[in-house]
Amino acid sequence: MKRIILFFCVSLFAFCLNAQNRHELSVFIGGESTDFIKQDDGYASREDLMDMYEPHYALNCGPVLTVTYHYTFNSWLSVGSQFSYGSMDGEIWHKLGSKQDEDFRKETYSLLPEAKFRYCGKGHLRLYGKTAIGLKYSTGTHVDKPLGFAWEVTPAGLEWGGHKFYGVAEFCWGSVIRGGRIGVGFNF
């Protein structure tokens, strides 16, 4: 097994040395997944009579981890995909009634093909935008629909640094993440 992994690593390194910087690989960490943002669903505490009969939640959300790959066609267009993972766990309890408290866990996996459009910049500061449409799969307790539609728009992304290794920051909006994420990228 060690020989197979070593062979794979050496082959990948040799491929990277011979490539013409047409491939991009980026790793990001971002805010909470949009699956875990609920509107008036017991996540926010209300102080009225009806509140006593509603379920209450205590949530622990982790960051969304994302890996993207792009193939660069020309100076302004790249096509690729992104894979994202987010998790949440917590507890549900009721103020009144005989329902037992219960713990829950939910994990979401998203795979989205995407297009990346570079606005401007060829030096050490480059601006871009992205659009992505795909699927997300959720596992765990209290999952209504395990398979669903996913989308994301990145109107503003920024790459800074060199052309082989660089930093990346994005403002995203969609069903995978709302807000921002930051990471590192590698061209090969």
Coordinates of N, CA, C and O in Angstrom, one line a residue:
M1 N 0.8 -1.2 0.0 CA 0.0 0.0 0.0 C 0.9 1.3 0.0 O 0.6 2.2 -0.7
K2 N 2.0 1.2 0.8 CA 2.9 2.4 0.8 C 3.5 2.6 -0.5 O 3.7 3.8 -0.9
R3 N 3.8 1.6 -1.3 CA 4.4 1.7 -2.6 C 3.4 2.4 -3.6 O 3.8 3.2 -4.4
I4 N 2.1 2.0 -3.5 CA 1.1 2.6 -4.4 C 1.0 4.1 -4.1 O 0.9 4.9 -5.0
I5 N 0.9 4.4 -2.8 CA 0.8 5.8 -2.4 C 2.0 6.6 -2.9 O 1.9 7.7 -3.4
L6 N 3.2 6.1 -2.7 CA 4.4 6.7 -3.1 C 4.5 6.9 -4.6 O 4.8 8.0 -5.1
F7 N 4.1 5.9 -5.4 CA 4.0 5.9 -6.8 C 3.1 7.0 -7.3 O 3.4 7.8 -8.2
F8 N 1.9 7.1 -6.6 CA 0.9 8.1 -7.0 C 1.5 9.5 -6.7 O 1.3 10.4 -7.5
C9 N 2.1 9.7 -5.6 CA 2.7 11.0 -5.2 C 3.8 11.4 -6.2 O 3.8 12.6 -6.7
V10 N 4.7 10.5 -6.5 CA 5.7 10.8 -7.5 C 5.2 11.1 -8.9 O 5.6 12.1 -9.6
S11 N 4.2 10.4 -9.3 CA 3.5 10.6 -10.6 C 2.9 12.0 -10.6 O 3.0 12.7 -11.6
L12 N 2.2 12.3 -9.6 CA 1.5 13.6 -9.5 C 2.5 14.7 -9.5 O 2.3 15.7 -10.2
F13 N 3.6 14.6 -8.8 CA 4.6 15.6 -8.8 C 5.3 15.8 -10.2 O 5.5 16.9 -10.7
A14 N 5.5 14.7 -10.9 CA 6.1 14.7 -12.2 C 5.1 15.4 -13.2 O 5.5 16.2 -14.1
F15 N 3.8 15.1 -13.0 CA 2.8 15.7 -13.9 C 2.8 17.2 -13.7 O 2.7 18.0 -14.6
C16 N 2.9 17.6 -12.4 CA 2.8 19.0 -12.1 C 4.0 19.8 -12.6 O 3.9 20.9 -13.1
L17 N 5.2 19.2 -12.7 CA 6.4 19.8 -13.2 C 6.3 20.0 -14.7 O 6.7 21.0 -15.3
N18 N 5.6 19.1 -15.4 CA 5.5 19.2 -16.9 C 4.3 19.9 -17.3 O 4.1 20.2 -18.5
A19 N 3.3 20.2 -16.5 CA 2.1 20.9 -16.8 C 2.4 22.4 -17.2 O 3.4 22.9 -16.8
Q20 N 1.4 23.0 -17.9 CA 1.6 24.4 -18.3 C 0.7 25.3 -17.6 O 0.2 26.3 -18.1
N21 N 0.5 25.1 -16.3 CA -0.3 26.0 -15.4 C -1.7 26.1 -15.9 O -2.3 27.2 -15.8
R22 N -2.3 25.1 -16.5 CA -3.7 25.1 -16.9 C -4.6 24.5 -15.9 O -5.8 24.6 -16.1
H23 N -4.1 23.9 -14.8 CA -4.9 23.3 -13.8 C -4.8 24.1 -12.5 O -3.7 24.6 -12.2
E24 N -5.9 24.3 -11.8 CA -6.0 25.0 -10.6 C -6.6 24.1 -9.5 O -7.6 23.5 -9.8
L25 N -6.0 24.1 -8.4 CA -6.6 23.4 -7.2 C -6.6 24.3 -6.0 O -5.6 24.9 -5.7
S26 N -7.8 24.5 -5.4 CA -7.9 25.4 -4.2 C -8.6 24.7 -3.1 O -9.4 23.9 -3.3
V27 N -8.2 25.1 -1.9 CA -8.8 24.6 -0.7 C -9.3 25.7 0.2 O -8.5 26.7 0.4
F28 N -10.6 25.7 0.6 CA -11.2 26.8 1.4 C -11.7 26.3 2.7 O -12.1 25.2 2.9
I29 N -11.9 27.3 3.6 CA -12.7 27.1 4.8 C -13.6 28.3 4.8 O -13.2 29.5 4.6
G30 N -14.9 28.1 5.1 CA -15.9 29.1 5.1 C -16.8 29.1 6.3 O -16.6 28.3 7.2
G31 N -17.8 30.0 6.2 CA -18.8 30.1 7.3 C -19.7 28.9 7.4 O -19.5 27.8 6.8
E32 N -20.9 29.1 8.0 CA -21.8 28.0 8.2 C -22.6 27.7 6.9 O -22.8 28.6 6.1
S33 N -23.0 26.5 6.7 CA -23.8 26.1 5.6 C -25.2 26.7 5.7 O -25.7 26.9 6.7
T34 N -25.8 26.9 4.5 CA -27.1 27.5 4.5 C -28.1 26.5 4.9 O -29.3 26.9 5.2
D35 N -27.8 25.2 4.9 CA -28.8 24.2 5.4 C -29.1 24.5 6.9 O -30.1 24.1 7.4
F36 N -28.2 25.1 7.6 CA -28.3 25.2 9.0 C -28.8 26.6 9.4 O -28.9 26.9 10.6
I37 N -29.1 27.5 8.4 CA -29.7 28.8 8.7 C -31.2 28.6 8.7 O -31.7 28.3 7.6
K38 N -31.9 28.8 9.8 CA -33.3 28.6 9.8 C -34.0 29.9 10.2 O -33.5 30.7 11.0
Q39 N -35.1 30.2 9.6 CA -35.9 31.4 9.9 C -37.0 31.1 10.9 O -37.9 30.3 10.5
D40 N -37.0 31.6 12.1 CA -38.1 31.5 13.0 C -38.5 30.0 13.2 O -39.7 29.7 13.2
D41 N -37.6 29.1 13.4 CA -37.9 27.7 13.5 C -37.4 27.2 14.9 O -37.0 26.0 15.0
G42 N -37.5 28.0 15.9 CA -37.1 27.6 17.2 C -35.6 27.9 17.4 O -35.1 27.7 18.5
Y43 N -34.8 28.3 16.4 CA -33.4 28.6 16.6 C -33.3 29.9 17.4 O -32.3 30.1 18.1
A44 N -34.2 30.8 17.1 CA -34.2 32.1 17.9 C -35.2 32.0 19.0 O -36.3 31.5 18.8
S45 N -34.8 32.4 20.2 CA -35.7 32.3 21.3 C -36.8 33.4 21.3 O -36.4 34.5 21.1
R46 N -38.0 33.0 21.5 CA -39.1 33.9 21.6 C -39.7 33.8 23.0 O -39.6 32.8 23.6
E47 N -40.2 34.9 23.6 CA -40.7 34.8 24.9 C -42.2 35.1 24.9 O -42.7 36.2 25.2
D48 N -43.0 34.2 24.4 CA -44.5 34.3 24.4 C -45.0 32.9 24.7 O -44.3 31.9 24.9
L49 N -46.4 32.9 24.9 CA -47.0 31.6 25.3 C -46.8 30.5 24.3 O -46.6 29.3 24.7
M50 N -46.8 30.8 23.0 CA -46.7 29.8 22.0 C -45.3 29.1 22.1 O -45.1 28.0 21.7
D51 N -44.3 29.9 22.5 CA -42.9 29.4 22.6 C -42.8 28.2 23.5 O -41.9 27.4 23.3
M52 N -43.7 28.1 24.5 CA -43.6 26.9 25.4 C -43.9 25.6 24.7 O -43.5 24.6 25.2
Y53 N -44.7 25.7 23.6 CA -45.1 24.4 23.0 C -44.2 24.1 21.8 O -44.4 23.1 21.1
E54 N -43.3 25.0 21.4 CA -42.4 24.8 20.2 C -41.2 24.1 20.7 O -40.7 24.2 21.8
P55 N -40.6 23.3 19.7 CA -39.3 22.7 20.1 C -38.2 23.8 20.1 O -38.2 24.8 19.4
H56 N -37.2 23.5 20.9 CA -36.0 24.4 21.1 C -34.8 23.7 20.6 O -34.7 22.5 20.8
Y57 N -33.8 24.4 20.1 CA -32.6 23.8 19.5 C -31.4 24.5 20.1 O -31.3 25.7 20.4
A58 N -30.4 23.7 20.4 CA -29.0 24.1 20.7 C -28.1 23.6 19.6 O -28.0 22.4 19.4
L59 N -27.5 24.5 18.8 CA -26.8 24.1 17.6 C -25.3 24.3 17.8 O -24.9 25.3 18.4
N60 N -24.5 23.4 17.2 CA -23.1 23.6 17.0 C -22.8 23.3 15.6 O -22.9 22.2 15.1
C61 N -22.4 24.4 14.8 CA -22.2 24.3 13.4 C -20.7 24.4 13.2 O -20.0 25.3 13.7
G62 N -20.1 23.6 12.3 CA -18.7 23.7 11.9 C -18.6 24.5 10.7 O -19.6 24.8 10.0
P63 N -17.4 24.8 10.3 CA -17.2 25.5 9.0 C -17.5 24.6 7.8 O -17.5 23.4 7.9
V64 N -17.7 25.2 6.7 CA -17.8 24.5 5.4 C -16.5 24.4 4.8 O -15.8 25.4 4.6
L65 N -16.0 23.2 4.5 CA -14.7 22.9 3.9 C -15.0 22.7 2.4 O -15.9 21.9 2.0
T66 N -14.2 23.3 1.5 CA -14.4 23.3 0.1 C -13.1 23.0 -0.6 O -12.1 23.6 -0.3
V67 N -13.2 22.1 -1.6 CA -12.0 21.9 -2.5 C -12.5 22.2 -4.0 O -13.6 21.6 -4.3
T68 N -11.8 23.0 -4.7 CA -12.2 23.2 -6.1 C -11.1 22.8 -7.1 O -9.9 22.9 -6.7
Y69 N -11.5 22.4 -8.3 CA -10.5 22.1 -9.3 C -11.1 22.9 -10.6 O -12.3 22.8 -10.9
H70 N -10.2 23.5 -11.3 CA -10.5 24.2 -12.6 C -9.5 23.9 -13.6 O -8.3 23.8 -13.4
Y71 N -10.0 23.8 -14.9 CA -9.1 23.7 -16.0 C -9.2 25.1 -16.8 O -10.4 25.5 -17.1
T72 N -8.1 25.7 -17.0 CA -8.1 27.0 -17.7 C -8.1 26.9 -19.2 O -7.2 26.3 -19.7
F73 N -9.2 27.4 -19.8 CA -9.2 27.4 -21.3 C -8.5 28.6 -21.9 O -7.8 28.5 -22.9
N74 N -8.7 29.8 -21.4 CA -8.0 31.0 -21.9 C -7.8 32.0 -20.7 O -8.0 31.6 -19.6
S75 N -7.5 33.2 -21.0 CA -7.2 34.2 -20.0 C -8.3 34.6 -19.1 O -8.2 35.1 -18.0
W76 N -9.6 34.3 -19.5 CA -10.7 34.8 -18.8 C -11.7 33.7 -18.4 O -12.6 33.9 -17.6
L77 N -11.5 32.4 -18.8 CA -12.5 31.4 -18.6 C -11.8 30.1 -18.1 O -10.9 29.6 -18.7
S78 N -12.3 29.6 -16.9 CA -11.9 28.3 -16.4 C -13.2 27.5 -16.1 O -14.2 28.1 -15.7
V79 N -13.2 26.2 -16.3 CA -14.3 25.3 -16.0 C -13.8 24.2 -15.1 O -12.7 23.7 -15.2
G80 N -14.6 23.9 -14.1 CA -14.3 22.8 -13.1 C -15.4 22.4 -12.2 O -16.6 22.5 -12.6
S81 N -15.1 22.1 -11.0 CA -16.1 21.6 -10.1 C -15.6 21.9 -8.6 O -14.4 22.2 -8.4
Q82 N -16.6 21.9 -7.7 CA -16.3 22.1 -6.3 C -16.9 21.0 -5.5 O -18.0 20.6 -5.8
F83 N -16.3 20.6 -4.4 CA -16.8 19.7 -3.5 C -16.8 20.3 -2.1 O -15.8 20.9 -1.7
S84 N -17.9 20.4 -1.4 CA -18.0 21.0 -0.1 C -18.6 20.1 0.9 O -19.4 19.2 0.6
Y85 N -18.2 20.2 2.2 CA -18.6 19.4 3.3 C -18.9 20.4 4.5 O -18.1 21.2 4.8
G86 N -20.1 20.2 5.1 CA -20.5 20.9 6.3 C -21.2 20.0 7.2 O -21.8 19.0 6.9
S87 N -21.0 20.3 8.5 CA -21.7 19.4 9.6 C -22.3 20.3 10.7 O -21.9 21.5 10.9
M88 N -23.3 19.7 11.3 CA -23.9 20.4 12.4 C -24.4 19.3 13.4 O -24.8 18.2 13.0
D89 N -24.3 19.6 14.7 CA -24.9 18.7 15.7 C -25.5 19.6 16.7 O -25.3 20.8 16.8
G90 N -26.4 19.0 17.6 CA -27.1 19.7 18.6 C -28.1 18.9 19.3 O -28.0 17.7 19.3
E91 N -29.0 19.6 20.0 CA -30.0 19.0 20.8 C -31.3 19.7 20.6 O -31.4 20.9 20.4
I92 N -32.4 18.9 20.7 CA -33.7 19.4 20.6 C -34.4 19.1 21.9 O -34.3 18.0 22.5
W93 N -35.1 20.1 22.5 CA -35.8 19.9 23.8 C -37.1 20.6 23.7 O -37.3 21.6 23.0
H94 N -38.0 20.2 24.6 CA -39.4 20.9 24.7 C -39.6 21.3 26.1 O -39.3 20.6 27.1
K95 N -40.1 22.5 26.3 CA -40.4 23.1 27.6 C -41.6 22.4 28.3 O -41.6 22.1 29.4
L96 N -42.6 22.0 27.5 CA -43.8 21.3 28.0 C -44.0 20.0 27.2 O -43.6 19.9 26.1
G97 N -44.6 19.1 27.9 CA -45.0 17.8 27.2 C -44.0 16.7 27.7 O -43.1 16.9 28.5
S98 N -44.3 15.5 27.1 CA -43.6 14.4 27.6 C -42.6 13.9 26.5 O -42.0 12.8 26.7
K99 N -42.3 14.7 25.5 CA -41.3 14.3 24.5 C -39.9 14.3 25.1 O -39.6 15.2 25.9
Q100 N -39.1 13.3 24.8 CA -37.8 13.2 25.3 C -36.8 14.2 24.6 O -37.1 14.5 23.4
D101 N -35.8 14.7 25.3 CA -34.8 15.4 24.6 C -34.1 14.5 23.6 O -33.9 13.3 23.9
E102 N -33.6 15.0 22.5 CA -32.9 14.2 21.6 C -31.7 14.9 21.0 O -31.8 16.1 20.7
D103 N -30.6 14.2 20.8 CA -29.4 14.7 20.1 C -29.6 14.4 18.6 O -30.2 13.4 18.2
F104 N -29.0 15.3 17.8 CA -29.0 15.0 16.4 C -27.7 15.5 15.7 O -26.9 16.2 16.3
R105 N -27.4 14.9 14.5 CA -26.2 15.3 13.8 C -26.6 15.3 12.3 O -27.4 14.4 11.9
K106 N -26.1 16.2 11.6 CA -26.4 16.3 10.1 C -25.1 16.7 9.4 O -24.4 17.6 9.9
E107 N -24.9 16.0 8.3 CA -23.7 16.3 7.5 C -24.2 16.5 6.0 O -25.1 15.8 5.6
T108 N -23.6 17.5 5.4 CA -24.0 17.8 4.0 C -22.8 17.8 3.1 O -21.8 18.3 3.4
Y109 N -22.9 17.1 2.0 CA -21.9 17.0 0.9 C -22.5 17.6 -0.4 O -23.6 17.2 -0.8
S110 N -21.7 18.4 -1.0 CA -22.2 19.1 -2.2 C -21.1 18.9 -3.3 O -19.9 19.0 -3.1
L111 N -21.6 18.6 -4.5 CA -20.8 18.5 -5.7 C -21.4 19.4 -6.8 O -22.5 19.1 -7.2
L112 N -20.7 20.4 -7.2 CA -21.2 21.4 -8.2 C -20.2 21.7 -9.3 O -19.1 22.1 -9.0
P113 N -20.6 21.4 -10.5 CA -19.8 21.8 -11.7 C -19.9 23.4 -11.7 O -20.9 23.9 -11.4
E114 N -18.8 24.0 -12.1 CA -18.8 25.5 -12.1 C -18.0 26.1 -13.2 O -17.1 25.5 -13.8
A115 N -18.3 27.4 -13.5 CA -17.5 28.2 -14.4 C -16.9 29.4 -13.7 O -17.6 30.0 -12.9
K116 N -15.7 29.7 -14.0 CA -15.0 30.8 -13.3 C -14.6 31.8 -14.4 O -14.0 31.5 -15.4
F117 N -15.0 33.1 -14.1 CA -14.7 34.2 -15.1 C -13.8 35.2 -14.4 O -14.1 35.7 -13.4
R118 N -12.6 35.4 -15.1 CA -11.7 36.4 -14.6 C -12.0 37.8 -15.1 O -12.2 37.9 -16.3
Y119 N -12.2 38.7 -14.2 CA -12.5 40.1 -14.6 C -11.3 40.8 -15.1 O -11.3 41.4 -16.2
C120 N -10.3 40.9 -14.2 CA -9.1 41.7 -14.5 C -8.0 41.2 -13.7 O -8.1 40.6 -12.7
G121 N -6.8 41.7 -14.1 CA -5.6 41.4 -13.3 C -4.8 40.2 -13.8 O -5.3 39.1 -13.9
K122 N -3.5 40.4 -14.1 CA -2.7 39.3 -14.5 C -1.4 39.3 -13.6 O -0.6 38.4 -13.7
G123 N -1.3 40.3 -12.7 CA -0.1 40.4 -11.8 C -0.4 39.6 -10.5 O -0.8 38.5 -10.5
H124 N -0.1 40.3 -9.4 CA -0.2 39.6 -8.1 C -1.6 39.8 -7.5 O -1.8 39.4 -6.4
L125 N -2.5 40.5 -8.2 CA -3.8 40.7 -7.7 C -4.8 40.4 -8.8 O -4.8 41.2 -9.8
R126 N -5.7 39.4 -8.7 CA -6.6 39.0 -9.8 C -8.0 38.9 -9.2 O -8.2 38.3 -8.2
L127 N -9.0 39.4 -10.0 CA -10.4 39.4 -9.6 C -11.1 38.4 -10.5 O -10.8 38.3 -11.7
Y128 N -12.1 37.7 -9.9 CA -12.9 36.8 -10.7 C -14.3 36.6 -10.1 O -14.6 37.1 -9.0
G129 N -15.2 35.9 -10.8 CA -16.5 35.5 -10.3 C -16.7 34.1 -10.8 O -16.1 33.6 -11.7
K130 N -17.7 33.4 -10.1 CA -18.0 32.0 -10.4 C -19.5 31.8 -10.3 O -20.2 32.5 -9.6
T131 N -20.0 30.8 -11.1 CA -21.3 30.3 -10.9 C -21.2 28.8 -10.9 O -20.4 28.2 -11.6
A132 N -22.1 28.2 -10.1 CA -22.1 26.7 -9.9 C -23.5 26.2 -9.7 O -24.3 26.8 -9.0
I133 N -23.8 25.0 -10.3 CA -25.1 24.4 -10.1 C -24.8 22.9 -10.0 O -24.0 22.3 -10.8
G134 N -25.4 22.2 -9.0 CA -25.2 20.8 -8.8 C -26.1 20.2 -7.8 O -27.3 20.6 -7.7
L135 N -25.6 19.2 -7.1 CA -26.4 18.4 -6.1 C -25.8 18.5 -4.8 O -24.6 18.6 -4.6
K136 N -26.6 18.3 -3.7 CA -26.1 18.1 -2.4 C -26.8 16.9 -1.8 O -28.0 16.6 -2.1
Y137 N -26.1 16.2 -0.9 CA -26.5 15.0 -0.2 C -26.4 15.2 1.3 O -25.3 15.6 1.7
S138 N -27.5 15.0 2.0 CA -27.4 15.2 3.5 C -27.6 13.8 4.2 O -28.5 13.0 3.7
T139 N -26.9 13.6 5.2 CA -27.1 12.4 6.0 C -27.3 12.8 7.5 O -27.0 13.9 7.9
G140 N -27.8 11.9 8.3 CA -27.9 12.2 9.7 C -29.4 12.1 10.1 O -30.3 11.7 9.4
T141 N -29.7 12.5 11.3 CA -31.0 12.5 11.8 C -31.7 13.8 11.4 O -31.1 14.8 11.2
H142 N -33.1 13.7 11.3 CA -33.9 14.8 10.9 C -33.6 15.4 9.6 O -33.6 16.6 9.3
V143 N -33.3 14.5 8.6 CA -33.1 14.9 7.2 C -34.4 14.6 6.4 O -34.8 13.4 6.3
D144 N -35.0 15.6 5.9 CA -36.3 15.5 5.2 C -36.0 14.9 3.8 O -36.6 13.9 3.4
K145 N -35.2 15.6 3.0 CA -34.8 15.1 1.7 C -33.3 14.9 1.6 O -32.6 15.9 1.7
P146 N -32.8 13.7 1.5 CA -31.4 13.5 1.5 C -30.7 14.1 0.2 O -29.6 14.5 0.3
L147 N -31.3 14.0 -0.9 CA -30.7 14.5 -2.1 C -31.5 15.8 -2.6 O -32.7 15.8 -2.6
G148 N -30.7 16.8 -2.9 CA -31.4 18.0 -3.3 C -30.5 18.8 -4.3 O -29.4 18.5 -4.6
F149 N -31.1 19.9 -4.8 CA -30.5 20.8 -5.8 C -29.6 21.8 -5.0 O -29.9 22.2 -3.9
A150 N -28.5 22.1 -5.6 CA -27.5 23.1 -4.9 C -27.1 24.1 -6.0 O -26.9 23.7 -7.2
W151 N -26.9 25.3 -5.5 CA -26.4 26.3 -6.4 C -25.5 27.3 -5.6 O -25.6 27.4 -4.4
E152 N -24.7 28.0 -6.3 CA -23.8 29.0 -5.7 C -23.4 30.1 -6.7 O -23.0 29.7 -7.8
V153 N -23.4 31.3 -6.3 CA -22.8 32.4 -7.1 C -21.8 33.1 -6.3 O -22.0 33.4 -5.2
T154 N -20.6 33.4 -7.0 CA -19.6 34.1 -6.3 C -19.3 35.4 -7.2 O -18.6 35.3 -8.2
P155 N -20.0 36.5 -6.8 CA -19.8 37.7 -7.6 C -18.4 38.3 -7.5 O -18.0 39.0 -8.4
A156 N -17.8 38.1 -6.3 CA -16.5 38.7 -6.1 C -15.5 37.7 -5.5 O -15.8 37.2 -4.4
G157 N -14.5 37.4 -6.2 CA -13.4 36.5 -5.7 C -12.1 37.2 -5.9 O -11.9 38.0 -6.9
L158 N -11.1 37.0 -5.1 CA -9.8 37.7 -5.2 C -8.7 36.7 -5.0 O -8.7 35.9 -4.0
E159 N -7.7 36.6 -5.9 CA -6.5 35.8 -5.8 C -5.4 36.8 -5.6 O -5.3 37.8 -6.3
W160 N -4.5 36.5 -4.7 CA -3.3 37.4 -4.5 C -2.1 36.6 -4.3 O -2.2 35.4 -3.8
G161 N -1.0 37.1 -4.7 CA 0.3 36.4 -4.5 C 0.8 35.9 -5.9 O 0.6 36.5 -6.9
G162 N 1.6 34.9 -5.9 CA 2.2 34.4 -7.1 C 1.3 33.7 -8.0 O 0.1 33.6 -7.8
H163 N 1.8 33.1 -9.1 CA 1.0 32.3 -10.0 C 1.0 30.8 -9.8 O 0.1 30.1 -10.2
K164 N 2.0 30.3 -9.0 CA 2.0 28.9 -8.6 C 1.2 28.7 -7.4 O 0.3 27.9 -7.3
F165 N 1.6 29.4 -6.3 CA 0.9 29.4 -5.0 C 0.3 30.8 -4.7 O 1.0 31.8 -5.0
Y166 N -0.9 30.8 -4.3 CA -1.6 32.1 -4.0 C -2.7 31.9 -3.0 O -3.2 30.9 -2.7
G167 N -3.1 33.1 -2.4 CA -4.2 33.1 -1.5 C -5.5 33.5 -2.2 O -5.4 34.1 -3.3
V168 N -6.6 33.0 -1.6 CA -7.9 33.2 -2.3 C -8.9 33.6 -1.2 O -8.9 33.1 -0.1
A169 N -9.8 34.6 -1.6 CA -10.9 35.0 -0.7 C -12.1 35.2 -1.6 O -12.0 35.7 -2.7
E170 N -13.3 34.7 -1.2 CA -14.5 34.8 -2.0 C -15.7 35.3 -1.2 O -15.8 35.0 0.0
F171 N -16.6 36.0 -1.8 CA -17.9 36.3 -1.3 C -18.9 35.4 -2.0 O -18.9 35.5 -3.2
C172 N -19.6 34.6 -1.3 CA -20.5 33.6 -1.9 C -21.9 33.7 -1.5 O -22.2 34.2 -0.4
W173 N -22.8 33.4 -2.4 CA -24.2 33.4 -2.0 C -24.9 32.2 -2.7 O -24.7 32.0 -3.9
G174 N -25.6 31.4 -2.0 CA -26.3 30.2 -2.6 C -26.8 29.2 -1.6 O -26.9 29.6 -0.4
S175 N -27.0 28.0 -2.0 CA -27.6 27.0 -1.1 C -26.5 26.2 -0.4 O -26.7 25.4 0.4
V176 N -25.2 26.4 -0.8 CA -24.1 25.8 -0.1 C -23.6 26.6 1.0 O -23.4 26.1 2.2
I177 N -23.3 27.9 0.8 CA -22.7 28.8 1.8 C -23.2 30.2 1.4 O -23.4 30.6 0.3
R178 N -23.5 31.0 2.5 CA -23.8 32.4 2.3 C -22.8 33.1 3.2 O -22.7 32.9 4.4
G179 N -22.0 34.0 2.5 CA -21.0 34.8 3.2 C -19.7 34.6 2.5 O -19.6 34.8 1.3
G180 N -18.6 34.4 3.3 CA -17.3 34.3 2.7 C -16.5 33.1 3.0 O -16.9 32.3 3.9
R181 N -15.5 32.9 2.3 CA -14.6 31.8 2.6 C -13.2 32.3 2.1 O -13.0 33.1 1.3
I182 N -12.2 31.6 2.7 CA -10.8 32.0 2.5 C -10.0 30.7 2.3 O -10.3 29.7 2.9
G183 N -8.9 30.8 1.5 CA -8.2 29.6 1.3 C -6.9 29.8 0.5 O -6.4 31.0 0.4
V184 N -6.3 28.8 0.0 CA -5.1 28.8 -0.7 C -5.3 28.1 -2.0 O -6.1 27.1 -2.1
G185 N -4.5 28.4 -3.1 CA -4.6 27.8 -4.4 C -3.3 27.4 -4.9 O -2.2 27.9 -4.5
F186 N -3.3 26.5 -5.9 CA -2.1 26.0 -6.5 C -2.3 25.8 -8.0 O -3.3 25.2 -8.4
N187 N -1.5 26.4 -8.8 CA -1.6 26.2 -10.3 C -0.5 25.1 -10.7 O 0.6 25.2 -10.2
F188 N -0.9 24.2 -11.6 CA 0.0 23.2 -12.1 C -0.3 22.9 -13.5 O -1.3 23.2 -14.0

